[in-house]
Amino acid sequence: MSATSVLPLSGRRPTVNRSAVHGLWLAGPAILFLSLLMVAPIFVVFGLSFTDYSLGAIHVSFIGLGNYLQIASDARALGAIGHTLVYVAIVVPIAVLLGLFLALMIQQRRRLRHTYEVLFFLPATSTFVAMALVWQFLLHGRIGPINDWLVWVGLGRVDFLTDPATALPTLAVIGAWQLVGQTTILFLAGLSSVPSDIYDAAALDGMEAGWDRFIRITFPMLGPTTLFVVVTTTITSFQAFDGVAALTQGGPAGSTETLLYKIYLEAYQYTNMGYASALSILFLAFIAALSMFQIFVAEKKVHYS
């Protein structure tokens, strides 16, 4: 009896091993290309961050933590980090809250719902460099229609993109406008997954539709969706570059210079690749910290239905 029970198991084991080897062989090219295109550059950048490498230089010297110490004493780099944090602090609440509000409004529509979904998702699909020309015209301090409207209602003209006090908040609002369509679609997907039986049971218990039902049922059931939207929106906001490059080029007076744009300047304008690599590692550390927060902290406090 023991012999008959052992033979089938021993006969299956080579088949399993051959299947695993065959699967690894098929996935090998994809794993190789993924490593070459994504993993290997990270190690190269990490290595360059400890050198004084300049773009096109022949000789490279190891300087240890010199680039990282320079970040701590570089006012422009610290300013770029601060601008990035301010940008994120403005974009994330607007994009998340407005996306949730629009999703709730669209969900209640029986007619033209798909039309609204397409309209609000258009900014996420459009090329921002092309849209930047439209925003430059709309926000122009002299001929822009937004300033004409401000004058018409009795307010003064505002130099949205040329005043250091308003340039960064203006870019943040534009960034939120670009992301709100994506957050709306994600919240609509989350709302469609909430069982209607829960609302029917709440109605039988006397819970009226409205704010009370949203606080007690809808929003708790949207916990996983809200966490995903907040984390992805925050990561996307940290990558602020298109708006800065297309509308302000870091100005005026460096007031809109974000961390990613600072990396671009150091690498390709000033050719300080070693210092740009150190800034890149710092940027990756921010993104990694957000991902770790999602995996180990936030998900444990979220209710999954």
PDB file of C-alpha atoms in Angstrom:
ATOM      1  CA  MET A   1       0.000   0.000   0.000  1.00  0.00           C
ATOM      2  CA  SER A   2       2.855   2.323   0.803  1.00  0.00           C
ATOM      3  CA  ALA A   3       4.473   1.523  -2.534  1.00  0.00           C
ATOM      4  CA  THR A   4       1.339   2.408  -4.482  1.00  0.00           C
ATOM      5  CA  SER A   5       1.005   5.691  -2.558  1.00  0.00           C
ATOM      6  CA  VAL A   6       4.587   6.721  -3.195  1.00  0.00           C
ATOM      7  CA  LEU A   7       4.837   5.898  -6.883  1.00  0.00           C
ATOM      8  CA  PRO A   8       2.202   8.367  -8.132  1.00  0.00           C
ATOM      9  CA  LEU A   9       3.729  11.176  -6.063  1.00  0.00           C
ATOM     10  CA  SER A  10       7.206  10.400  -7.315  1.00  0.00           C
ATOM     11  CA  GLY A  11       5.853  10.220 -10.828  1.00  0.00           C
ATOM     12  CA  ARG A  12       4.219  13.648 -10.590  1.00  0.00           C
ATOM     13  CA  ARG A  13       7.200  15.519  -9.171  1.00  0.00           C
ATOM     14  CA  PRO A  14       9.250  15.651 -12.403  1.00  0.00           C
ATOM     15  CA  THR A  15       6.150  16.898 -14.238  1.00  0.00           C
ATOM     16  CA  VAL A  16       5.772  19.779 -11.766  1.00  0.00           C
ATOM     17  CA  ASN A  17       9.457  20.612 -12.030  1.00  0.00           C
ATOM     18  CA  ARG A  18       9.333  20.542 -15.808  1.00  0.00           C
ATOM     19  CA  SER A  19       6.275  22.834 -15.779  1.00  0.00           C
ATOM     20  CA  ALA A  20       8.029  25.290 -13.476  1.00  0.00           C
ATOM     21  CA  VAL A  21      11.147  25.286 -15.627  1.00  0.00           C
ATOM     22  CA  HIS A  22       9.068  25.684 -18.773  1.00  0.00           C
ATOM     23  CA  GLY A  23       7.161  28.617 -17.270  1.00  0.00           C
ATOM     24  CA  LEU A  24      10.377  30.266 -16.108  1.00  0.00           C
ATOM     25  CA  TRP A  25      11.849  29.763 -19.562  1.00  0.00           C
ATOM     26  CA  LEU A  26       8.859  31.490 -21.170  1.00  0.00           C
ATOM     27  CA  ALA A  27       8.909  34.370 -18.663  1.00  0.00           C
ATOM     28  CA  GLY A  28      12.688  34.691 -18.808  1.00  0.00           C
ATOM     29  CA  PRO A  29      12.860  37.236 -21.673  1.00  0.00           C
ATOM     30  CA  ALA A  30      10.272  39.491 -20.027  1.00  0.00           C
ATOM     31  CA  ILE A  31      12.072  39.276 -16.683  1.00  0.00           C
ATOM     32  CA  LEU A  32      15.382  40.036 -18.380  1.00  0.00           C
ATOM     33  CA  PHE A  33      14.076  43.088 -20.249  1.00  0.00           C
ATOM     34  CA  LEU A  34      12.254  44.330 -17.147  1.00  0.00           C
ATOM     35  CA  SER A  35      15.474  44.067 -15.160  1.00  0.00           C
ATOM     36  CA  LEU A  36      17.500  45.839 -17.837  1.00  0.00           C
ATOM     37  CA  LEU A  37      14.987  48.633 -18.364  1.00  0.00           C
ATOM     38  CA  MET A  38      13.804  49.295 -14.792  1.00  0.00           C
ATOM     39  CA  VAL A  39      15.855  47.585 -12.099  1.00  0.00           C
ATOM     40  CA  ALA A  40      19.349  48.044 -13.520  1.00  0.00           C
ATOM     41  CA  PRO A  41      18.986  51.838 -14.031  1.00  0.00           C
ATOM     42  CA  ILE A  42      18.054  52.241 -10.375  1.00  0.00           C
ATOM     43  CA  PHE A  43      21.300  50.581  -9.310  1.00  0.00           C
ATOM     44  CA  VAL A  44      23.238  52.701 -11.811  1.00  0.00           C
ATOM     45  CA  VAL A  45      21.668  55.907 -10.481  1.00  0.00           C
ATOM     46  CA  PHE A  46      22.360  54.782  -6.910  1.00  0.00           C
ATOM     47  CA  GLY A  47      26.009  54.212  -7.790  1.00  0.00           C
ATOM     48  CA  LEU A  48      26.341  57.559  -9.582  1.00  0.00           C
ATOM     49  CA  SER A  49      24.921  59.369  -6.570  1.00  0.00           C
ATOM     50  CA  PHE A  50      28.197  58.695  -4.742  1.00  0.00           C
ATOM     51  CA  THR A  51      30.346  60.198  -7.513  1.00  0.00           C
ATOM     52  CA  ASP A  52      31.035  63.595  -9.053  1.00  0.00           C
ATOM     53  CA  TYR A  53      30.128  62.348 -12.518  1.00  0.00           C
ATOM     54  CA  SER A  54      29.328  65.091 -15.029  1.00  0.00           C
ATOM     55  CA  LEU A  55      27.647  64.369 -18.331  1.00  0.00           C
ATOM     56  CA  GLY A  56      30.330  63.599 -20.910  1.00  0.00           C
ATOM     57  CA  ALA A  57      33.186  63.535 -18.407  1.00  0.00           C
ATOM     58  CA  ILE A  58      35.960  60.987 -18.820  1.00  0.00           C
ATOM     59  CA  HIS A  59      37.174  60.822 -15.224  1.00  0.00           C
ATOM     60  CA  VAL A  60      34.833  60.023 -12.340  1.00  0.00           C
ATOM     61  CA  SER A  61      35.736  60.316  -8.666  1.00  0.00           C
ATOM     62  CA  PHE A  62      34.075  58.675  -5.691  1.00  0.00           C
ATOM     63  CA  ILE A  63      32.952  61.351  -3.206  1.00  0.00           C
ATOM     64  CA  GLY A  64      30.901  59.251  -0.782  1.00  0.00           C
ATOM     65  CA  LEU A  65      28.000  61.144   0.766  1.00  0.00           C
ATOM     66  CA  GLY A  66      29.119  64.457  -0.705  1.00  0.00           C
ATOM     67  CA  ASN A  67      26.103  64.838  -2.985  1.00  0.00           C
ATOM     68  CA  TYR A  68      23.662  64.028  -0.197  1.00  0.00           C
ATOM     69  CA  LEU A  69      25.353  66.518   2.122  1.00  0.00           C
ATOM     70  CA  GLN A  70      25.133  69.091  -0.648  1.00  0.00           C
ATOM     71  CA  ILE A  71      21.370  68.609  -0.791  1.00  0.00           C
ATOM     72  CA  ALA A  72      21.113  69.529   2.888  1.00  0.00           C
ATOM     73  CA  SER A  73      22.951  72.810   2.226  1.00  0.00           C
ATOM     74  CA  ASP A  74      21.439  73.612  -1.180  1.00  0.00           C
ATOM     75  CA  ALA A  75      18.714  76.222  -0.754  1.00  0.00           C
ATOM     76  CA  ARG A  76      17.354  75.603  -4.248  1.00  0.00           C
ATOM     77  CA  ALA A  77      17.073  71.848  -3.634  1.00  0.00           C
ATOM     78  CA  LEU A  78      15.377  72.349  -0.270  1.00  0.00           C
ATOM     79  CA  GLY A  79      13.092  74.894  -1.892  1.00  0.00           C
ATOM     80  CA  ALA A  80      12.204  72.383  -4.621  1.00  0.00           C
ATOM     81  CA  ILE A  81      11.317  69.800  -1.970  1.00  0.00           C
ATOM     82  CA  GLY A  82       9.159  72.363  -0.180  1.00  0.00           C
ATOM     83  CA  HIS A  83       7.435  73.379  -3.414  1.00  0.00           C
ATOM     84  CA  THR A  84       6.714  69.739  -4.184  1.00  0.00           C
ATOM     85  CA  LEU A  85       5.153  69.176  -0.763  1.00  0.00           C
ATOM     86  CA  VAL A  86       2.998  72.302  -1.134  1.00  0.00           C
ATOM     87  CA  TYR A  87       1.967  71.185  -4.607  1.00  0.00           C
ATOM     88  CA  VAL A  88       0.959  67.746  -3.281  1.00  0.00           C
ATOM     89  CA  ALA A  89      -0.888  69.295  -0.330  1.00  0.00           C
ATOM     90  CA  ILE A  90      -3.038  71.329  -2.732  1.00  0.00           C
ATOM     91  CA  VAL A  91      -3.555  68.779  -5.506  1.00  0.00           C
ATOM     92  CA  VAL A  92      -4.491  65.698  -3.461  1.00  0.00           C
ATOM     93  CA  PRO A  93      -7.422  67.154  -1.435  1.00  0.00           C
ATOM     94  CA  ILE A  94      -8.894  68.918  -4.474  1.00  0.00           C
ATOM     95  CA  ALA A  95      -8.566  65.934  -6.815  1.00  0.00           C
ATOM     96  CA  VAL A  96      -9.837  63.392  -4.278  1.00  0.00           C
ATOM     97  CA  LEU A  97     -12.737  65.398  -2.807  1.00  0.00           C
ATOM     98  CA  LEU A  98     -13.893  66.815  -6.130  1.00  0.00           C
ATOM     99  CA  GLY A  99     -13.595  63.393  -7.744  1.00  0.00           C
ATOM    100  CA  LEU A 100     -15.713  61.854  -4.991  1.00  0.00           C
ATOM    101  CA  PHE A 101     -18.317  64.622  -5.285  1.00  0.00           C
ATOM    102  CA  LEU A 102     -18.559  64.254  -9.065  1.00  0.00           C
ATOM    103  CA  ALA A 103     -18.784  60.471  -8.775  1.00  0.00           C
ATOM    104  CA  LEU A 104     -21.704  60.768  -6.358  1.00  0.00           C
ATOM    105  CA  MET A 105     -23.453  63.225  -8.671  1.00  0.00           C
ATOM    106  CA  ILE A 106     -22.883  61.129 -11.802  1.00  0.00           C
ATOM    107  CA  GLN A 107     -24.012  57.908 -10.110  1.00  0.00           C
ATOM    108  CA  GLN A 108     -27.434  59.408  -9.468  1.00  0.00           C
ATOM    109  CA  ARG A 109     -27.885  60.177 -13.149  1.00  0.00           C
ATOM    110  CA  ARG A 110     -29.906  57.696 -15.129  1.00  0.00           C
ATOM    111  CA  ARG A 111     -29.620  59.550 -18.418  1.00  0.00           C
ATOM    112  CA  LEU A 112     -26.400  60.859 -19.980  1.00  0.00           C
ATOM    113  CA  ARG A 113     -24.300  59.137 -17.324  1.00  0.00           C
ATOM    114  CA  HIS A 114     -21.761  57.831 -19.834  1.00  0.00           C
ATOM    115  CA  THR A 115     -21.582  61.274 -21.426  1.00  0.00           C
ATOM    116  CA  TYR A 116     -20.623  62.824 -18.097  1.00  0.00           C
ATOM    117  CA  GLU A 117     -18.035  60.098 -17.527  1.00  0.00           C
ATOM    118  CA  VAL A 118     -16.401  60.819 -20.870  1.00  0.00           C
ATOM    119  CA  LEU A 119     -16.460  64.591 -20.372  1.00  0.00           C
ATOM    120  CA  PHE A 120     -14.845  64.497 -16.944  1.00  0.00           C
ATOM    121  CA  PHE A 121     -12.263  61.907 -18.004  1.00  0.00           C
ATOM    122  CA  LEU A 122     -11.086  63.910 -21.043  1.00  0.00           C
ATOM    123  CA  PRO A 123      -8.450  65.947 -19.102  1.00  0.00           C
ATOM    124  CA  ALA A 124      -6.759  62.703 -18.032  1.00  0.00           C
ATOM    125  CA  THR A 125      -6.441  61.551 -21.649  1.00  0.00           C
ATOM    126  CA  SER A 126      -5.372  64.834 -23.221  1.00  0.00           C
ATOM    127  CA  THR A 127      -1.754  65.786 -23.842  1.00  0.00           C
ATOM    128  CA  PHE A 128      -0.850  68.355 -21.221  1.00  0.00           C
ATOM    129  CA  VAL A 129       1.674  70.161 -23.417  1.00  0.00           C
ATOM    130  CA  ALA A 130      -1.144  70.934 -25.852  1.00  0.00           C
ATOM    131  CA  MET A 131      -3.487  71.947 -23.041  1.00  0.00           C
ATOM    132  CA  ALA A 132      -0.765  74.225 -21.639  1.00  0.00           C
ATOM    133  CA  LEU A 133      -1.303  76.593 -24.574  1.00  0.00           C
ATOM    134  CA  VAL A 134      -4.964  76.850 -23.642  1.00  0.00           C
ATOM    135  CA  TRP A 135      -4.156  77.481 -19.980  1.00  0.00           C
ATOM    136  CA  GLN A 136      -1.592  80.153 -20.901  1.00  0.00           C
ATOM    137  CA  PHE A 137      -4.274  81.997 -22.833  1.00  0.00           C
ATOM    138  CA  LEU A 138      -6.960  81.576 -20.159  1.00  0.00           C
ATOM    139  CA  LEU A 139      -4.675  82.777 -17.350  1.00  0.00           C
ATOM    140  CA  HIS A 140      -2.909  85.556 -19.235  1.00  0.00           C
ATOM    141  CA  GLY A 141      -2.656  88.665 -17.094  1.00  0.00           C
ATOM    142  CA  ARG A 142      -3.828  91.064 -19.806  1.00  0.00           C
ATOM    143  CA  ILE A 143      -5.823  89.262 -22.491  1.00  0.00           C
ATOM    144  CA  GLY A 144      -6.927  86.162 -20.573  1.00  0.00           C
ATOM    145  CA  PRO A 145     -10.721  85.681 -20.220  1.00  0.00           C
ATOM    146  CA  ILE A 146     -10.368  84.673 -16.568  1.00  0.00           C
ATOM    147  CA  ASN A 147      -8.838  88.047 -15.743  1.00  0.00           C
ATOM    148  CA  ASP A 148     -11.505  89.771 -17.816  1.00  0.00           C
ATOM    149  CA  TRP A 149     -14.129  88.023 -15.693  1.00  0.00           C
ATOM    150  CA  LEU A 150     -12.343  89.083 -12.486  1.00  0.00           C
ATOM    151  CA  VAL A 151     -12.389  92.709 -13.655  1.00  0.00           C
ATOM    152  CA  TRP A 152     -16.056  92.392 -14.598  1.00  0.00           C
ATOM    153  CA  VAL A 153     -17.021  91.252 -11.063  1.00  0.00           C
ATOM    154  CA  GLY A 154     -15.024  94.077  -9.533  1.00  0.00           C
ATOM    155  CA  LEU A 155     -11.787  92.312  -8.645  1.00  0.00           C
ATOM    156  CA  GLY A 156      -8.348  93.260  -9.888  1.00  0.00           C
ATOM    157  CA  ARG A 157      -6.262  91.402 -12.420  1.00  0.00           C
ATOM    158  CA  VAL A 158      -4.096  88.543 -11.138  1.00  0.00           C
ATOM    159  CA  ASP A 159      -0.812  87.478 -12.718  1.00  0.00           C
ATOM    160  CA  PHE A 160      -1.470  83.795 -12.144  1.00  0.00           C
ATOM    161  CA  LEU A 161       1.702  82.408 -13.725  1.00  0.00           C
ATOM    162  CA  THR A 162       4.091  85.341 -13.369  1.00  0.00           C
ATOM    163  CA  ASP A 163       3.596  86.231  -9.699  1.00  0.00           C
ATOM    164  CA  PRO A 164       5.684  84.125  -7.266  1.00  0.00           C
ATOM    165  CA  ALA A 165       2.810  84.195  -4.759  1.00  0.00           C
ATOM    166  CA  THR A 166       0.254  82.692  -7.132  1.00  0.00           C
ATOM    167  CA  ALA A 167       2.268  80.647  -9.645  1.00  0.00           C
ATOM    168  CA  LEU A 168       2.618  77.459  -7.578  1.00  0.00           C
ATOM    169  CA  PRO A 169      -1.012  77.350  -6.362  1.00  0.00           C
ATOM    170  CA  THR A 170      -2.132  77.960  -9.947  1.00  0.00           C
ATOM    171  CA  LEU A 171      -0.061  75.028 -11.201  1.00  0.00           C
ATOM    172  CA  ALA A 172      -1.480  72.888  -8.399  1.00  0.00           C
ATOM    173  CA  VAL A 173      -5.062  73.720  -9.373  1.00  0.00           C
ATOM    174  CA  ILE A 174      -4.276  72.863 -12.996  1.00  0.00           C
ATOM    175  CA  GLY A 175      -2.709  69.597 -11.835  1.00  0.00           C
ATOM    176  CA  ALA A 176      -5.818  68.785  -9.809  1.00  0.00           C
ATOM    177  CA  TRP A 177      -7.972  69.541 -12.860  1.00  0.00           C
ATOM    178  CA  GLN A 178      -5.942  67.032 -14.836  1.00  0.00           C
ATOM    179  CA  LEU A 179      -6.333  64.313 -12.173  1.00  0.00           C
ATOM    180  CA  VAL A 180      -9.965  64.812 -11.189  1.00  0.00           C
ATOM    181  CA  GLY A 181     -11.294  62.781 -14.129  1.00  0.00           C
ATOM    182  CA  GLN A 182      -9.195  59.796 -13.103  1.00  0.00           C
ATOM    183  CA  THR A 183     -10.318  59.979  -9.472  1.00  0.00           C
ATOM    184  CA  THR A 184     -13.946  60.337 -10.572  1.00  0.00           C
ATOM    185  CA  ILE A 185     -13.799  57.141 -12.638  1.00  0.00           C
ATOM    186  CA  LEU A 186     -12.127  55.252  -9.791  1.00  0.00           C
ATOM    187  CA  PHE A 187     -14.757  56.373  -7.281  1.00  0.00           C
ATOM    188  CA  LEU A 188     -17.525  55.436  -9.729  1.00  0.00           C
ATOM    189  CA  ALA A 189     -16.045  51.943  -9.896  1.00  0.00           C
ATOM    190  CA  GLY A 190     -15.982  51.799  -6.100  1.00  0.00           C
ATOM    191  CA  LEU A 191     -19.577  53.012  -5.815  1.00  0.00           C
ATOM    192  CA  SER A 192     -20.782  50.381  -8.289  1.00  0.00           C
ATOM    193  CA  SER A 193     -19.287  47.657  -6.068  1.00  0.00           C
ATOM    194  CA  VAL A 194     -21.364  48.668  -3.012  1.00  0.00           C
ATOM    195  CA  PRO A 195     -24.237  46.137  -2.680  1.00  0.00           C
ATOM    196  CA  SER A 196     -27.669  47.708  -3.119  1.00  0.00           C
ATOM    197  CA  ASP A 197     -29.032  45.358  -0.444  1.00  0.00           C
ATOM    198  CA  ILE A 198     -27.272  47.418   2.197  1.00  0.00           C
ATOM    199  CA  TYR A 199     -29.128  50.555   1.117  1.00  0.00           C
ATOM    200  CA  ASP A 200     -32.436  48.648   1.047  1.00  0.00           C
ATOM    201  CA  ALA A 201     -31.853  47.379   4.583  1.00  0.00           C
ATOM    202  CA  ALA A 202     -30.938  50.875   5.765  1.00  0.00           C
ATOM    203  CA  ALA A 203     -34.116  52.283   4.215  1.00  0.00           C
ATOM    204  CA  LEU A 204     -36.196  49.689   6.096  1.00  0.00           C
ATOM    205  CA  ASP A 205     -34.505  50.814   9.320  1.00  0.00           C
ATOM    206  CA  GLY A 206     -35.531  54.384   8.629  1.00  0.00           C
ATOM    207  CA  MET A 207     -32.193  55.745   7.377  1.00  0.00           C
ATOM    208  CA  GLU A 208     -32.975  58.378   4.805  1.00  0.00           C
ATOM    209  CA  ALA A 209     -30.902  58.925   1.707  1.00  0.00           C
ATOM    210  CA  GLY A 210     -28.496  61.794   1.985  1.00  0.00           C
ATOM    211  CA  TRP A 211     -25.639  62.845   4.210  1.00  0.00           C
ATOM    212  CA  ASP A 212     -26.464  60.327   6.975  1.00  0.00           C
ATOM    213  CA  ARG A 213     -26.423  57.385   4.556  1.00  0.00           C
ATOM    214  CA  PHE A 214     -23.205  58.612   2.976  1.00  0.00           C
ATOM    215  CA  ILE A 215     -21.402  58.866   6.338  1.00  0.00           C
ATOM    216  CA  ARG A 216     -22.675  55.578   7.765  1.00  0.00           C
ATOM    217  CA  ILE A 217     -22.695  53.329   4.675  1.00  0.00           C
ATOM    218  CA  THR A 218     -21.229  54.709   1.461  1.00  0.00           C
ATOM    219  CA  PHE A 219     -17.993  56.217   2.695  1.00  0.00           C
ATOM    220  CA  PRO A 220     -16.998  53.265   4.935  1.00  0.00           C
ATOM    221  CA  MET A 221     -17.642  50.866   2.055  1.00  0.00           C
ATOM    222  CA  LEU A 222     -15.422  53.058  -0.145  1.00  0.00           C
ATOM    223  CA  GLY A 223     -12.478  52.585   2.222  1.00  0.00           C
ATOM    224  CA  PRO A 224     -10.297  50.477  -0.137  1.00  0.00           C
ATOM    225  CA  THR A 225     -11.111  52.690  -3.119  1.00  0.00           C
ATOM    226  CA  THR A 226     -10.382  55.873  -1.176  1.00  0.00           C
ATOM    227  CA  LEU A 227      -7.042  54.510   0.023  1.00  0.00           C
ATOM    228  CA  PHE A 228      -6.055  53.528  -3.514  1.00  0.00           C
ATOM    229  CA  VAL A 229      -7.115  56.909  -4.923  1.00  0.00           C
ATOM    230  CA  VAL A 230      -5.265  58.890  -2.247  1.00  0.00           C
ATOM    231  CA  VAL A 231      -2.032  56.924  -2.613  1.00  0.00           C
ATOM    232  CA  THR A 232      -1.991  56.934  -6.424  1.00  0.00           C
ATOM    233  CA  THR A 233      -2.929  60.617  -6.578  1.00  0.00           C
ATOM    234  CA  THR A 234      -0.189  61.489  -4.111  1.00  0.00           C
ATOM    235  CA  ILE A 235       2.428  59.542  -6.068  1.00  0.00           C
ATOM    236  CA  THR A 236       1.309  61.200  -9.308  1.00  0.00           C
ATOM    237  CA  SER A 237       1.428  64.626  -7.666  1.00  0.00           C
ATOM    238  CA  PHE A 238       5.011  64.052  -6.525  1.00  0.00           C
ATOM    239  CA  GLN A 239       5.879  63.563 -10.191  1.00  0.00           C
ATOM    240  CA  ALA A 240       4.927  67.140 -11.066  1.00  0.00           C
ATOM    241  CA  PHE A 241       6.935  68.051 -14.154  1.00  0.00           C
ATOM    242  CA  ASP A 242       4.801  68.642 -17.261  1.00  0.00           C
ATOM    243  CA  GLY A 243       3.029  71.694 -15.899  1.00  0.00           C
ATOM    244  CA  VAL A 244       6.227  73.261 -14.634  1.00  0.00           C
ATOM    245  CA  ALA A 245       8.130  72.635 -17.864  1.00  0.00           C
ATOM    246  CA  ALA A 246       5.318  73.816 -20.119  1.00  0.00           C
ATOM    247  CA  LEU A 247       3.999  76.826 -18.213  1.00  0.00           C
ATOM    248  CA  THR A 248       6.636  78.340 -15.904  1.00  0.00           C
ATOM    249  CA  GLN A 249      10.001  76.580 -16.412  1.00  0.00           C
ATOM    250  CA  GLY A 250      10.487  76.746 -12.650  1.00  0.00           C
ATOM    251  CA  GLY A 251       9.865  80.478 -12.446  1.00  0.00           C
ATOM    252  CA  PRO A 252       9.172  83.124 -11.534  1.00  0.00           C
ATOM    253  CA  ALA A 253      12.263  83.361  -9.336  1.00  0.00           C
ATOM    254  CA  GLY A 254      12.288  79.589  -8.803  1.00  0.00           C
ATOM    255  CA  SER A 255       8.904  79.651  -7.039  1.00  0.00           C
ATOM    256  CA  THR A 256       7.564  76.662  -9.030  1.00  0.00           C
ATOM    257  CA  GLU A 257      10.721  74.582  -9.160  1.00  0.00           C
ATOM    258  CA  THR A 258       9.645  71.111  -8.026  1.00  0.00           C
ATOM    259  CA  LEU A 259      11.910  68.218  -7.104  1.00  0.00           C
ATOM    260  CA  LEU A 260      11.490  66.431 -10.430  1.00  0.00           C
ATOM    261  CA  TYR A 261      12.141  69.632 -12.374  1.00  0.00           C
ATOM    262  CA  LYS A 262      15.205  70.290 -10.213  1.00  0.00           C
ATOM    263  CA  ILE A 263      16.509  66.838 -11.154  1.00  0.00           C
ATOM    264  CA  TYR A 264      15.971  67.666 -14.815  1.00  0.00           C
ATOM    265  CA  LEU A 265      17.879  70.958 -14.504  1.00  0.00           C
ATOM    266  CA  GLU A 266      20.813  69.410 -12.670  1.00  0.00           C
ATOM    267  CA  ALA A 267      21.079  66.483 -15.092  1.00  0.00           C
ATOM    268  CA  TYR A 268      20.482  68.051 -18.487  1.00  0.00           C
ATOM    269  CA  GLN A 269      21.002  71.798 -18.029  1.00  0.00           C
ATOM    270  CA  TYR A 270      23.950  71.828 -15.620  1.00  0.00           C
ATOM    271  CA  THR A 271      25.172  68.261 -16.498  1.00  0.00           C
ATOM    272  CA  ASN A 272      25.708  67.429 -12.802  1.00  0.00           C
ATOM    273  CA  MET A 273      24.691  63.810 -13.145  1.00  0.00           C
ATOM    274  CA  GLY A 274      26.079  62.728  -9.786  1.00  0.00           C
ATOM    275  CA  TYR A 275      24.136  65.378  -7.904  1.00  0.00           C
ATOM    276  CA  ALA A 276      21.014  64.712 -10.017  1.00  0.00           C
ATOM    277  CA  SER A 277      21.331  61.018  -9.168  1.00  0.00           C
ATOM    278  CA  ALA A 278      21.350  61.826  -5.445  1.00  0.00           C
ATOM    279  CA  LEU A 279      18.209  63.914  -5.907  1.00  0.00           C
ATOM    280  CA  SER A 280      16.653  61.027  -7.844  1.00  0.00           C
ATOM    281  CA  ILE A 281      17.351  58.613  -4.987  1.00  0.00           C
ATOM    282  CA  LEU A 282      15.721  61.094  -2.614  1.00  0.00           C
ATOM    283  CA  PHE A 283      12.708  61.242  -4.926  1.00  0.00           C
ATOM    284  CA  LEU A 284      12.504  57.434  -5.038  1.00  0.00           C
ATOM    285  CA  ALA A 285      12.677  57.388  -1.232  1.00  0.00           C
ATOM    286  CA  PHE A 286       9.542  59.574  -1.068  1.00  0.00           C
ATOM    287  CA  ILE A 287       7.684  57.236  -3.429  1.00  0.00           C
ATOM    288  CA  ALA A 288       8.875  54.136  -1.562  1.00  0.00           C
ATOM    289  CA  ALA A 289       7.768  55.630   1.760  1.00  0.00           C
ATOM    290  CA  LEU A 290       4.280  56.219   0.380  1.00  0.00           C
ATOM    291  CA  SER A 291       4.099  52.664  -0.924  1.00  0.00           C
ATOM    292  CA  MET A 292       5.261  51.228   2.404  1.00  0.00           C
ATOM    293  CA  PHE A 293       2.694  53.362   4.204  1.00  0.00           C
ATOM    294  CA  GLN A 294      -0.035  51.898   2.000  1.00  0.00           C
ATOM    295  CA  ILE A 295       1.097  48.298   2.452  1.00  0.00           C
ATOM    296  CA  PHE A 296       1.956  48.175   6.147  1.00  0.00           C
ATOM    297  CA  VAL A 297      -0.071  50.934   7.802  1.00  0.00           C
ATOM    298  CA  ALA A 298      -3.079  52.219   5.883  1.00  0.00           C
ATOM    299  CA  GLU A 299      -4.414  48.901   4.579  1.00  0.00           C
ATOM    300  CA  LYS A 300      -4.635  47.506   8.122  1.00  0.00           C
ATOM    301  CA  LYS A 301      -7.038  50.304   9.064  1.00  0.00           C
ATOM    302  CA  VAL A 302      -9.273  50.014   6.022  1.00  0.00           C
ATOM    303  CA  HIS A 303     -12.498  48.003   5.956  1.00  0.00           C
ATOM    304  CA  TYR A 304     -12.749  45.665   2.955  1.00  0.00           C
ATOM    305  CA  SER A 305     -16.223  44.560   2.058  1.00  0.00           C
TER     306      SER A 305
END
